Tab-separated table of C-alpha atoms and ligand atoms in Angstrom:
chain	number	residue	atom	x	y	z
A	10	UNK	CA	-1.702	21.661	-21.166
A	11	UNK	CA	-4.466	23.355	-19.519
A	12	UNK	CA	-4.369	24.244	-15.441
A	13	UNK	CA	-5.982	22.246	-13.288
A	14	UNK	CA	-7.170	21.140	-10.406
A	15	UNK	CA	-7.783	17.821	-8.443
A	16	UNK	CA	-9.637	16.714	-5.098
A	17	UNK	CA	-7.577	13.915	-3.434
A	18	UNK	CA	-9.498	11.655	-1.219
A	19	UNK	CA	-7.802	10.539	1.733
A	20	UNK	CA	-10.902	10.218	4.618
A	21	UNK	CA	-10.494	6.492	4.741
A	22	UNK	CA	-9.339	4.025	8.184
A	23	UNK	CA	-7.246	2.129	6.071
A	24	UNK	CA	-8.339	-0.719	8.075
A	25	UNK	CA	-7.020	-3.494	6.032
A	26	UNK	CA	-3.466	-2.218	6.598
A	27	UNK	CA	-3.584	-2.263	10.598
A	28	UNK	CA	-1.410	-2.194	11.928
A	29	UNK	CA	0.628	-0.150	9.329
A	30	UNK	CA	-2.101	2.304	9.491
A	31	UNK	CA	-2.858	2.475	13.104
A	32	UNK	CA	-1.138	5.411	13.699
A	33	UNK	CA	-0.567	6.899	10.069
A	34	UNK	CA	-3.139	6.804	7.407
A	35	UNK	CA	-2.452	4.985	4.116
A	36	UNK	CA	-1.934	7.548	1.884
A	37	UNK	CA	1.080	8.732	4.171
A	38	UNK	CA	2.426	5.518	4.425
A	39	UNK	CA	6.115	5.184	3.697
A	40	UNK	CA	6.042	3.675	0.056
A	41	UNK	CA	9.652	3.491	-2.133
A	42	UNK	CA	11.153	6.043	0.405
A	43	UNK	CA	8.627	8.628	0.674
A	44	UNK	CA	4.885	9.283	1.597
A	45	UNK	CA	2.769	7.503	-0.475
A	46	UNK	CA	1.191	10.447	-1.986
A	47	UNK	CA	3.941	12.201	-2.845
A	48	UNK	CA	4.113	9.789	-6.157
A	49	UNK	CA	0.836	11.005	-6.552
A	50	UNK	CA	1.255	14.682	-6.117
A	51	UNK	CA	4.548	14.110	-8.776
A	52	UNK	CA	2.872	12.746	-11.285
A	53	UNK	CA	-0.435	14.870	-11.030
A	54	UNK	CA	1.721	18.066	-11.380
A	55	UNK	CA	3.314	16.410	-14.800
A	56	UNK	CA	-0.379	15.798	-15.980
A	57	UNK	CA	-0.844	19.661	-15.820
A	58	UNK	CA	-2.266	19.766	-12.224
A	59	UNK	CA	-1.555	23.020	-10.276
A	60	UNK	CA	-3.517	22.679	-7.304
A	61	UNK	CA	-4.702	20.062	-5.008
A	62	UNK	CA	-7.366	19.964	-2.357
A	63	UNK	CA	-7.120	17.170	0.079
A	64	UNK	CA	-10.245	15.434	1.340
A	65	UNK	CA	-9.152	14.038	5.044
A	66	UNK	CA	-10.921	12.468	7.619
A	67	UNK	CA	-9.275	10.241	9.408
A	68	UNK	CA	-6.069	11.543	10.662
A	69	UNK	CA	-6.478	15.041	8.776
A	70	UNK	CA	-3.863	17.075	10.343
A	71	UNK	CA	-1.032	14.866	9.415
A	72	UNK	CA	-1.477	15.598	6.281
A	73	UNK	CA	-0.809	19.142	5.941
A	74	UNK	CA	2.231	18.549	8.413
A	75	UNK	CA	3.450	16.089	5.434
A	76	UNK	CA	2.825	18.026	2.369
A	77	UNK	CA	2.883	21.951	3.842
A	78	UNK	CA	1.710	24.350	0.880
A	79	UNK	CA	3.426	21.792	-1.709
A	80	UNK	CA	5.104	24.714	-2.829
A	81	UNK	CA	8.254	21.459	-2.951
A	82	UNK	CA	5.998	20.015	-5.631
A	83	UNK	CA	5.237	22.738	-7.523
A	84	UNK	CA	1.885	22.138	-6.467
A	85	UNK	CA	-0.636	24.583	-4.322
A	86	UNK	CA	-2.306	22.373	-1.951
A	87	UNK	CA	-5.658	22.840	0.355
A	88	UNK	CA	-6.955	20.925	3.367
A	89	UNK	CA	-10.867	20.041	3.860
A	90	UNK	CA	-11.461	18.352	6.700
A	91	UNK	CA	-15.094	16.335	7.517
A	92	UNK	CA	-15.380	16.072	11.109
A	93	UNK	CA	-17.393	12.590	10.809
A	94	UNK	CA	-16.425	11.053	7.229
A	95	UNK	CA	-18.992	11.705	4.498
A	96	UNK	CA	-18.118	8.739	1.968
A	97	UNK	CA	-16.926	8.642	-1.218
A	98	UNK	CA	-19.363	11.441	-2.662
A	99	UNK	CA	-20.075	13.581	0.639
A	100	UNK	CA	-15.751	14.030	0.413
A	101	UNK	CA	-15.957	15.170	-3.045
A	102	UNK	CA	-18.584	17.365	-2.669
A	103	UNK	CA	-17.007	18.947	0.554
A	104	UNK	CA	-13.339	19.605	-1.122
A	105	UNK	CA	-15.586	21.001	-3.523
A	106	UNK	CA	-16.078	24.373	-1.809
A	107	UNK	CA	-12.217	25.041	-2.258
A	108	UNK	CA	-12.283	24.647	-5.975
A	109	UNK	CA	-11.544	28.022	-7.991
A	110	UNK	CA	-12.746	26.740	-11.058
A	111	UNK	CA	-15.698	27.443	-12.970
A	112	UNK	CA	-18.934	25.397	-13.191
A	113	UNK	CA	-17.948	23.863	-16.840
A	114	UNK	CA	-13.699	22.782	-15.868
A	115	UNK	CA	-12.919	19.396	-15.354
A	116	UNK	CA	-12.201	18.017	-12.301
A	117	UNK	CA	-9.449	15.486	-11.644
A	118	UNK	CA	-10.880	13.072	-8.905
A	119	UNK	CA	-8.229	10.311	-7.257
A	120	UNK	CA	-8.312	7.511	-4.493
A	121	UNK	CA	-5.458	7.697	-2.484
A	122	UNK	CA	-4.640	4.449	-2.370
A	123	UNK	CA	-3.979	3.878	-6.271
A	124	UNK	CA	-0.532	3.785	-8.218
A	125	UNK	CA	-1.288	4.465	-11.758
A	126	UNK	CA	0.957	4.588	-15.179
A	127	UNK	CA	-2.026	5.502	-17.252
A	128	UNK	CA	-2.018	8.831	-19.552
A	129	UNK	CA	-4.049	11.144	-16.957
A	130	UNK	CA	-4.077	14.222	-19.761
A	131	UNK	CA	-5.204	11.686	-22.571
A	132	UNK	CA	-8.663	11.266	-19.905
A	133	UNK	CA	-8.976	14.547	-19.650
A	134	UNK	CA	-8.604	15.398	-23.107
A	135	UNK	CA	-11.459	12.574	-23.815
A	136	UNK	CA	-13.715	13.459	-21.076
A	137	UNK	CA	-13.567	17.110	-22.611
A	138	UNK	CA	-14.058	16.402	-26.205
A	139	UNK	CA	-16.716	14.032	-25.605
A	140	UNK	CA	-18.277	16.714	-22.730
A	141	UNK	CA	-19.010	14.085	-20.334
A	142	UNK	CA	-20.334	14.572	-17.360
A	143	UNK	CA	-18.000	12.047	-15.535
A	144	UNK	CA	-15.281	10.125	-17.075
A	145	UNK	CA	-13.738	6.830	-15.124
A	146	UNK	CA	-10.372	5.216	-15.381
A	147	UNK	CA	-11.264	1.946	-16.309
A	148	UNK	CA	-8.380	-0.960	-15.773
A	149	UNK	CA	-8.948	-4.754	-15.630
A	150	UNK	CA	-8.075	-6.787	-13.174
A	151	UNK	CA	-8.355	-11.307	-12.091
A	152	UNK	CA	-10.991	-10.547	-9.259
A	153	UNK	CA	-13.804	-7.522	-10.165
A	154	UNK	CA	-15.389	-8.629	-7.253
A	155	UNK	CA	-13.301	-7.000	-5.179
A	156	UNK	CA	-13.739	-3.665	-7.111
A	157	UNK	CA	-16.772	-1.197	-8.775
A	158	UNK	CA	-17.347	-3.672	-11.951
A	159	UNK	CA	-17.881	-0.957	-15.088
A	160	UNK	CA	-19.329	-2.582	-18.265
A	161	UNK	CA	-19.449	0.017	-21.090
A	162	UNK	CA	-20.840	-0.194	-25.088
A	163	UNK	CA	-19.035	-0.112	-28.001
A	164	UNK	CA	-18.536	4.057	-27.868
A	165	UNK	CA	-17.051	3.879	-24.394
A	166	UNK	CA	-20.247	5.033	-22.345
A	167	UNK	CA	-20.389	3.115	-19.093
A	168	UNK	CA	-23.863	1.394	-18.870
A	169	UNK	CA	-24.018	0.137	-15.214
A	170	UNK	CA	-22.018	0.320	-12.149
A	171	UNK	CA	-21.525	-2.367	-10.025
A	172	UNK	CA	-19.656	-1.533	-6.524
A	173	UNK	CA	-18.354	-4.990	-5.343
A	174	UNK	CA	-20.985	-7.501	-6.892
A	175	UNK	CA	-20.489	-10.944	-6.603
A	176	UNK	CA	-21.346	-11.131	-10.030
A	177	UNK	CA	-19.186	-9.390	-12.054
A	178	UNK	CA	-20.108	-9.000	-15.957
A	179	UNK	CA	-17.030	-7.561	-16.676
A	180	UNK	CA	-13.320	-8.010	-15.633
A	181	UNK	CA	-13.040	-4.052	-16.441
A	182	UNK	CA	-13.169	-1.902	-13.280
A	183	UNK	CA	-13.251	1.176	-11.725
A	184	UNK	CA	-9.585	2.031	-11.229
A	185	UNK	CA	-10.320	4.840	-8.912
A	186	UNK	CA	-8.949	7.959	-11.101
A	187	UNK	CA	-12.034	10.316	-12.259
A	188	UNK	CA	-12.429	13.461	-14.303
A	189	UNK	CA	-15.629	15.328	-12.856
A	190	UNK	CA	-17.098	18.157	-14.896
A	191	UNK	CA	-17.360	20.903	-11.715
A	192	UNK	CA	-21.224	21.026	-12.174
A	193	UNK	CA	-21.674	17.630	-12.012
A	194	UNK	CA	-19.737	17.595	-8.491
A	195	UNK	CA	-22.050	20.990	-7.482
A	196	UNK	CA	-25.380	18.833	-7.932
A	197	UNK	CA	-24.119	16.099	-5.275
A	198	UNK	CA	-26.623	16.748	-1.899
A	199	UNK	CA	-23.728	18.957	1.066
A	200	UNK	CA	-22.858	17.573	4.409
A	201	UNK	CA	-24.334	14.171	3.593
A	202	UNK	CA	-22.823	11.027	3.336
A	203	UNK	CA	-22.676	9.873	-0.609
A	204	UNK	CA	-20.889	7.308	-2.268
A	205	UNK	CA	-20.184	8.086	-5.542
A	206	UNK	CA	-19.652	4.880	-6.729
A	207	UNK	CA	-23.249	3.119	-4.713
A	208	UNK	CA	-25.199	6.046	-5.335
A	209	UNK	CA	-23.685	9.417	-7.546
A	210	UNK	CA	-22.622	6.809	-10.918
A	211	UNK	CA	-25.638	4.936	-10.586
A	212	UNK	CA	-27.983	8.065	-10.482
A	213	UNK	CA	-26.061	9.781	-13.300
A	214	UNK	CA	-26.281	6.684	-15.362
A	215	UNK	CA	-30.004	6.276	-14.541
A	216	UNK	CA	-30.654	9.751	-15.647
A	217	UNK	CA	-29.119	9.554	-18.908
A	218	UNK	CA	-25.790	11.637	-18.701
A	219	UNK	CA	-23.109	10.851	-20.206
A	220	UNK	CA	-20.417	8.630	-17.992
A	221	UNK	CA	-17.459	7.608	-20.073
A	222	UNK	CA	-15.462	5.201	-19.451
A	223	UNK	CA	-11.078	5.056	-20.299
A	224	UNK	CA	-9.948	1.933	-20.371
A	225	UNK	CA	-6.003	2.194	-20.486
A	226	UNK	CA	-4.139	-1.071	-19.646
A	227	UNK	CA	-0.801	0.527	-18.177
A	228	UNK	CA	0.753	-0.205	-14.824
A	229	UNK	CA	-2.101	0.077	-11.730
A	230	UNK	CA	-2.256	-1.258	-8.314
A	231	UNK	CA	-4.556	-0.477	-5.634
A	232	UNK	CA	-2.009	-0.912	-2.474
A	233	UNK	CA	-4.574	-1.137	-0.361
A	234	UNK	CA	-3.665	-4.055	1.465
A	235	UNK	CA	-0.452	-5.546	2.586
A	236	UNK	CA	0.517	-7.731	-0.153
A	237	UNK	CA	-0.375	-4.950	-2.319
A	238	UNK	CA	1.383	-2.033	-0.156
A	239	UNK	CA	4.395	-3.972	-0.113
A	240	UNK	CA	4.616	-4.633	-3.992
A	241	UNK	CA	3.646	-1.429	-5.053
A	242	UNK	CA	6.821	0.040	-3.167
A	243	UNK	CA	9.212	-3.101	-4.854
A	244	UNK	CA	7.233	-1.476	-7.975
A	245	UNK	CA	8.495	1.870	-7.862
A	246	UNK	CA	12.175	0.937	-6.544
A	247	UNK	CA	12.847	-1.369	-9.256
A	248	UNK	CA	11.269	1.151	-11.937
A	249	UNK	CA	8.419	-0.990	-12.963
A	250	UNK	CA	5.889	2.047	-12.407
A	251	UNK	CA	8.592	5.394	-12.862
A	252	UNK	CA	7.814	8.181	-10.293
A	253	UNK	CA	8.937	11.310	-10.071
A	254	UNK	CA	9.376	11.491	-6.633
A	255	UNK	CA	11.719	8.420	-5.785
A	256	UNK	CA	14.545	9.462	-4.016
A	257	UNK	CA	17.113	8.021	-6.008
A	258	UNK	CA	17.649	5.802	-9.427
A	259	UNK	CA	15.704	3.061	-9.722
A	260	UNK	CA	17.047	-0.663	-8.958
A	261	UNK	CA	17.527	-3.462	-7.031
A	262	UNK	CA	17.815	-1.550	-3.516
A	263	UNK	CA	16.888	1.703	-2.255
A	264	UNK	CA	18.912	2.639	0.829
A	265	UNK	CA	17.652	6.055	2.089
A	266	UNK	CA	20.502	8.403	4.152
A	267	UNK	CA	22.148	6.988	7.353
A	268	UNK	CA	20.894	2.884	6.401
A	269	UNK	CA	23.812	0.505	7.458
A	270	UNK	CA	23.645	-2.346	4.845
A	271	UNK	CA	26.673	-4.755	5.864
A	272	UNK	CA	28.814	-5.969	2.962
A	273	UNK	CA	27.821	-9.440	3.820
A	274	UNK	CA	24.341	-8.790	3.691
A	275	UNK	CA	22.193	-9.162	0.490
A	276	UNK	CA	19.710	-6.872	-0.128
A	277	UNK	CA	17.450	-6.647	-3.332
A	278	UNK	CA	14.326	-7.420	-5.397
A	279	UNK	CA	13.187	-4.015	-5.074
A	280	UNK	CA	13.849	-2.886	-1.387
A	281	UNK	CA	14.196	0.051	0.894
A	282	UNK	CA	16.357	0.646	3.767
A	283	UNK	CA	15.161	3.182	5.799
A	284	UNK	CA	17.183	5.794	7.812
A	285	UNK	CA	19.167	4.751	10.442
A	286	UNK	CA	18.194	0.850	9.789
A	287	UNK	CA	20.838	-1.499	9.734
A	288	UNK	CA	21.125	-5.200	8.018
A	289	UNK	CA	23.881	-6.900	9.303
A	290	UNK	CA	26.305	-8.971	7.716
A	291	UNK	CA	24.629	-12.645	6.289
A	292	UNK	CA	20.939	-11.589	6.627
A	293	UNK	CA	19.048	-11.801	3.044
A	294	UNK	CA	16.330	-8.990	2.368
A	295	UNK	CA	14.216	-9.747	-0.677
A	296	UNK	CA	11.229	-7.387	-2.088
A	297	UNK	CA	10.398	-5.836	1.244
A	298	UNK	CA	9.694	-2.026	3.201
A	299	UNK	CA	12.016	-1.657	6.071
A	300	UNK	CA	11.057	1.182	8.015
A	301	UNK	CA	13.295	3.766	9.641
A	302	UNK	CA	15.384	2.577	12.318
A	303	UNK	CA	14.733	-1.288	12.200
A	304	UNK	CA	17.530	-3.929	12.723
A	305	UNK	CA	17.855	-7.099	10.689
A	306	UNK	CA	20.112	-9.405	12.476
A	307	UNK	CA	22.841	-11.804	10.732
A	308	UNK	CA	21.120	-15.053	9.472
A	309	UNK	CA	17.334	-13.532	9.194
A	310	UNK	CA	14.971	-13.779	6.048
A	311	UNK	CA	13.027	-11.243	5.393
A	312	UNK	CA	10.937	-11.601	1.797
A	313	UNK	CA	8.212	-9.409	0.365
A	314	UNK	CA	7.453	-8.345	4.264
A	315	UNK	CA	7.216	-4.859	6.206
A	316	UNK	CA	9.458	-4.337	9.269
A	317	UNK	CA	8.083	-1.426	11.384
A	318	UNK	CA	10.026	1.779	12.545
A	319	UNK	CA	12.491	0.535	15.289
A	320	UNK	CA	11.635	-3.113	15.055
A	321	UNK	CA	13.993	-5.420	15.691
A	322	UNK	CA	14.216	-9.141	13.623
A	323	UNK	CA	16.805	-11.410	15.496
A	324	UNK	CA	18.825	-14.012	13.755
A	325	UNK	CA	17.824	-16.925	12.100
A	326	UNK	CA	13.991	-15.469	11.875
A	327	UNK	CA	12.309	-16.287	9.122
A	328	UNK	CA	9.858	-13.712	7.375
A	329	UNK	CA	7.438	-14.230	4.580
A	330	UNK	CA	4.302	-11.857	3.507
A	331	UNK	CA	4.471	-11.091	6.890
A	332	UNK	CA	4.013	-7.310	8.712
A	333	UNK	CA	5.748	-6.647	11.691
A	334	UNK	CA	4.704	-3.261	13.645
A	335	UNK	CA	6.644	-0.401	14.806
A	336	UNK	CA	9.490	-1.215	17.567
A	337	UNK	CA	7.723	-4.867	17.883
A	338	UNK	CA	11.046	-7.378	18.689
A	339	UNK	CA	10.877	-10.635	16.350
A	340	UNK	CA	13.095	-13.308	19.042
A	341	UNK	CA	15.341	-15.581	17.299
A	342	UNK	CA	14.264	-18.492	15.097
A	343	UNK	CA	10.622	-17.177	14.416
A	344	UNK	CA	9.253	-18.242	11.266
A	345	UNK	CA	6.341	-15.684	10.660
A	346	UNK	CA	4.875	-16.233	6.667
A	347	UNK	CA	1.464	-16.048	4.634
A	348	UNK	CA	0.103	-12.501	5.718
A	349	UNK	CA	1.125	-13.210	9.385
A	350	UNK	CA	0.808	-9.364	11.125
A	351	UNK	CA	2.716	-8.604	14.560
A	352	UNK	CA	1.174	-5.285	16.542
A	353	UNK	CA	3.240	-2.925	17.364
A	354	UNK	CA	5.535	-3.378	20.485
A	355	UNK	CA	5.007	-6.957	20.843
A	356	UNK	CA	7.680	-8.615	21.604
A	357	UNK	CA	7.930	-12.752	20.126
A	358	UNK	CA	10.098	-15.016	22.521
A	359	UNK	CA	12.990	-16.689	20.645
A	360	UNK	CA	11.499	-19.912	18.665
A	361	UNK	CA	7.536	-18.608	19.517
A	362	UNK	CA	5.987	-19.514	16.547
A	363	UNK	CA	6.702	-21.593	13.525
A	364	UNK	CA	5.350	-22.847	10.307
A	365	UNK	CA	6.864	-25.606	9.426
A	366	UNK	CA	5.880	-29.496	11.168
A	367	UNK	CA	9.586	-30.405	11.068
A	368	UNK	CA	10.558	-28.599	14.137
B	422	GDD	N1	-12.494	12.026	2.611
B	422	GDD	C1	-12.973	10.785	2.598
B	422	GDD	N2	-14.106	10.512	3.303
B	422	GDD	N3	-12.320	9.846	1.881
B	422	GDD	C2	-12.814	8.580	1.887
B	422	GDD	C3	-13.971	8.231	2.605
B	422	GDD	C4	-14.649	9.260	3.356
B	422	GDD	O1	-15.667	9.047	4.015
B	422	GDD	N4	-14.203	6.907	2.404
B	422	GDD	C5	-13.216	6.452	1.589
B	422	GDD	N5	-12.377	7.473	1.286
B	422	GDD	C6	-11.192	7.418	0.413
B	422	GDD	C7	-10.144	6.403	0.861
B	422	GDD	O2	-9.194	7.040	1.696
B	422	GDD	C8	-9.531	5.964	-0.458
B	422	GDD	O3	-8.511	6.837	-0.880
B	422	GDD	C9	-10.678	6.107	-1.458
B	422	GDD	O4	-11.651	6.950	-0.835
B	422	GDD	C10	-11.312	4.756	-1.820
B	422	GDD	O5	-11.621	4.060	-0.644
B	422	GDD	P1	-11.173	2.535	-0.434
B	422	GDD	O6	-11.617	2.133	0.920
B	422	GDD	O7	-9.748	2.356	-0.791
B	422	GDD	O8	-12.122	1.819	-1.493
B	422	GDD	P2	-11.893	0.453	-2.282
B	422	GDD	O9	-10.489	0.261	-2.651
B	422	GDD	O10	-12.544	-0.647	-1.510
B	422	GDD	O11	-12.785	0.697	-3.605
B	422	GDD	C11	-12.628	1.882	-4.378
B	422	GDD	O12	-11.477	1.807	-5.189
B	422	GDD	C12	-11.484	0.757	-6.193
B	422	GDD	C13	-10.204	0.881	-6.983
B	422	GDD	O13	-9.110	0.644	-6.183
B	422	GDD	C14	-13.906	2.046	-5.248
B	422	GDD	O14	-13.814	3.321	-5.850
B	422	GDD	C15	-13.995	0.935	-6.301
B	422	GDD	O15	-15.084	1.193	-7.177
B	422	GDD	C16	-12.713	0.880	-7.123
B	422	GDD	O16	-12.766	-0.211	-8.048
B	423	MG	MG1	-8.703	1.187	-2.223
């Protein structure tokens, strides 16, 4: 497999993760025990990637404090940071000047947000037979609305691109995974802001180049919010998607050094215990991302939810699809469901907020 390289971007607030991403941006988010990107970095390396430039933004420093040279993946990484964020395109174009390549190599291009099964070297074998000038990950997916809609003819050439239209033709969209030919990325405008998927794929399409479109149905999720987050983690526990970088065998449970999980307690459908957490004895933990240092008190519920660094859930709380932010106290009998978020630090009186009528 030929060397190559990839531009990451990771500029973006994140904003439909607050507070999860108030003080950590998405892509470092802890997902199945580890950053999120470092699934990404793992399986870009076994694609054939050797070195990585990172666009940041928002947040850039922690990034290289995360990921260091990557020299731990196997991976040579580079940091480009855009002092006011330059969009989609205006990122790529940036990360750009640390390429080594020449003008003719293709260019993997990834969101940072995306978990991905699909065959990565099978694009960029296509992109390069075909000599594209772009070619797009396409997956499909209930709602295209809520994504860059990519209708294509029968030979695979995309033939419009519509970012977020509420009316999709297609249910087959941009799954956020590109392979650039370097020129192509060279004839974006510098220091502007672009999007490449409002502005660059339109104009290339207008003009007649070739944009290709790979439409592989394997495992993808855009964890982008917290539904999302949160099953994209119970994904990559329990195997579904297979990462190198999980720290441990997949399962039911992923309990990460120094967790407490009492033998009374039940723990499973795809969860992680982060260090130094403790669930105590008769509490029930199903599907969810408990962050280092929480406590889970006997008698709680806590289903398909997040529970913040050093937060504590009392007993007999009830948690559903709910986010609860770093060292934020949860007071006994809460019942906090359906996307419910607490900010970090708060701190809920015992029986301050319920669902149910029959109370
Ligand atoms: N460096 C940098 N600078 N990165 C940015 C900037 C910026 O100004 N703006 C966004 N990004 C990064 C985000 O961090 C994220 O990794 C990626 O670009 C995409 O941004 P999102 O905010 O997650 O976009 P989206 O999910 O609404 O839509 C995108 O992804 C969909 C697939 O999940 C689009 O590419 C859609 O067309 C696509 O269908
Ligand atoms: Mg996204």
């Amino acid at each position: 497999m030929p060397e190559l390289e990839a531009i990451l971007l990771v500029g973006g607030q994140g904003t439909r993760l607050r507070p999860l991403t108030l003080g950590t941006p998405k892509p470092l988010l802890p997902t199945a025990g580890v950053p999120f990107l470092a699934h990404q970095l793992a399986r870009a390396r076994s694609f054939g990637v050797r070195r990585v430039v990172f666009a940041t933004s928002y947040r850039a420093e922690m990034f290289s404090e995360a990921f260091g040279d990557g020299s731990v993946f196997g991976l040579s990484l580079e940091y480009v940071v855009e002092e006011t964020p330059l969009g989609t395109g205006g990122a790529i174009r940036n990360a750009a000047a640390a390429l080594t390549c020449g003008p003719g190599a293709p260019v993997l291009v990834l969101n940072g947000d995306i978990l991905s099964g699909h065959d990565v070297g099978e694009q960029v074998a296509r992109h390069v037979a075909r000599r594209a000038a772009v070619t797009l990950h396409l997956t499909e997916v209930d709602d295209p609305s809520r994504f860059g809609c990519v209708p294509t003819d029968d030979e695979g050439r995309v033939t419009a691109f519509l970012e977020k239209t509420p009316t999709p033709v297609t249910n087959r969209v941009n799954a956020g995974c590109y392979v650039f030919t370097r020129s192509v990325i060279d004839a974006i405008p510098p220091g502007e802001v672009v999007s490449v998927e409002r502005e660059t794929f339109p104009g290339l399409i207008e003009s007649g180049a070739l944009v290709l479109g790979y439409a592989e149905a394997a495992y993808w999720l855009d964890v982008g919010t917290p539904a999302a987050f949160v099953r994209g983690s119970r994904d990559l526990v329990l195997g579904r998607l297979a990462s190198p970088a999980l720290p441990g065998p997949p399962g039911d449970l992923l309990t990460l050094p120094g967790a407490t999980v009492s033998d009374g307690a039940k723990v499973d459908g795809g969860s992680v215990v982060g260090a130094g957490a403790v669930v105590e004895s008769g509490a029930q933990v199903s599907g969810s991302v408990l962050a280092d240092g929480c406590v889970v008190r006997s008698g709680a519920t806590v289903t398909d939810s997040v529970v913040g660094a050093g937060a504590r859930i009392s007993s007999g709380v009830v948690l559903r699809d709910a986010v609860i932010g770093d060292g934020a106290v949860v007071g006994p009998g809460n019942e906090l469901l359906a996307g419910t978020r607490l900010w970090p630090g708060v701190v809920l009186p015992e029986c301050a907020v319920r669902f149910s009528s029959d109370v």
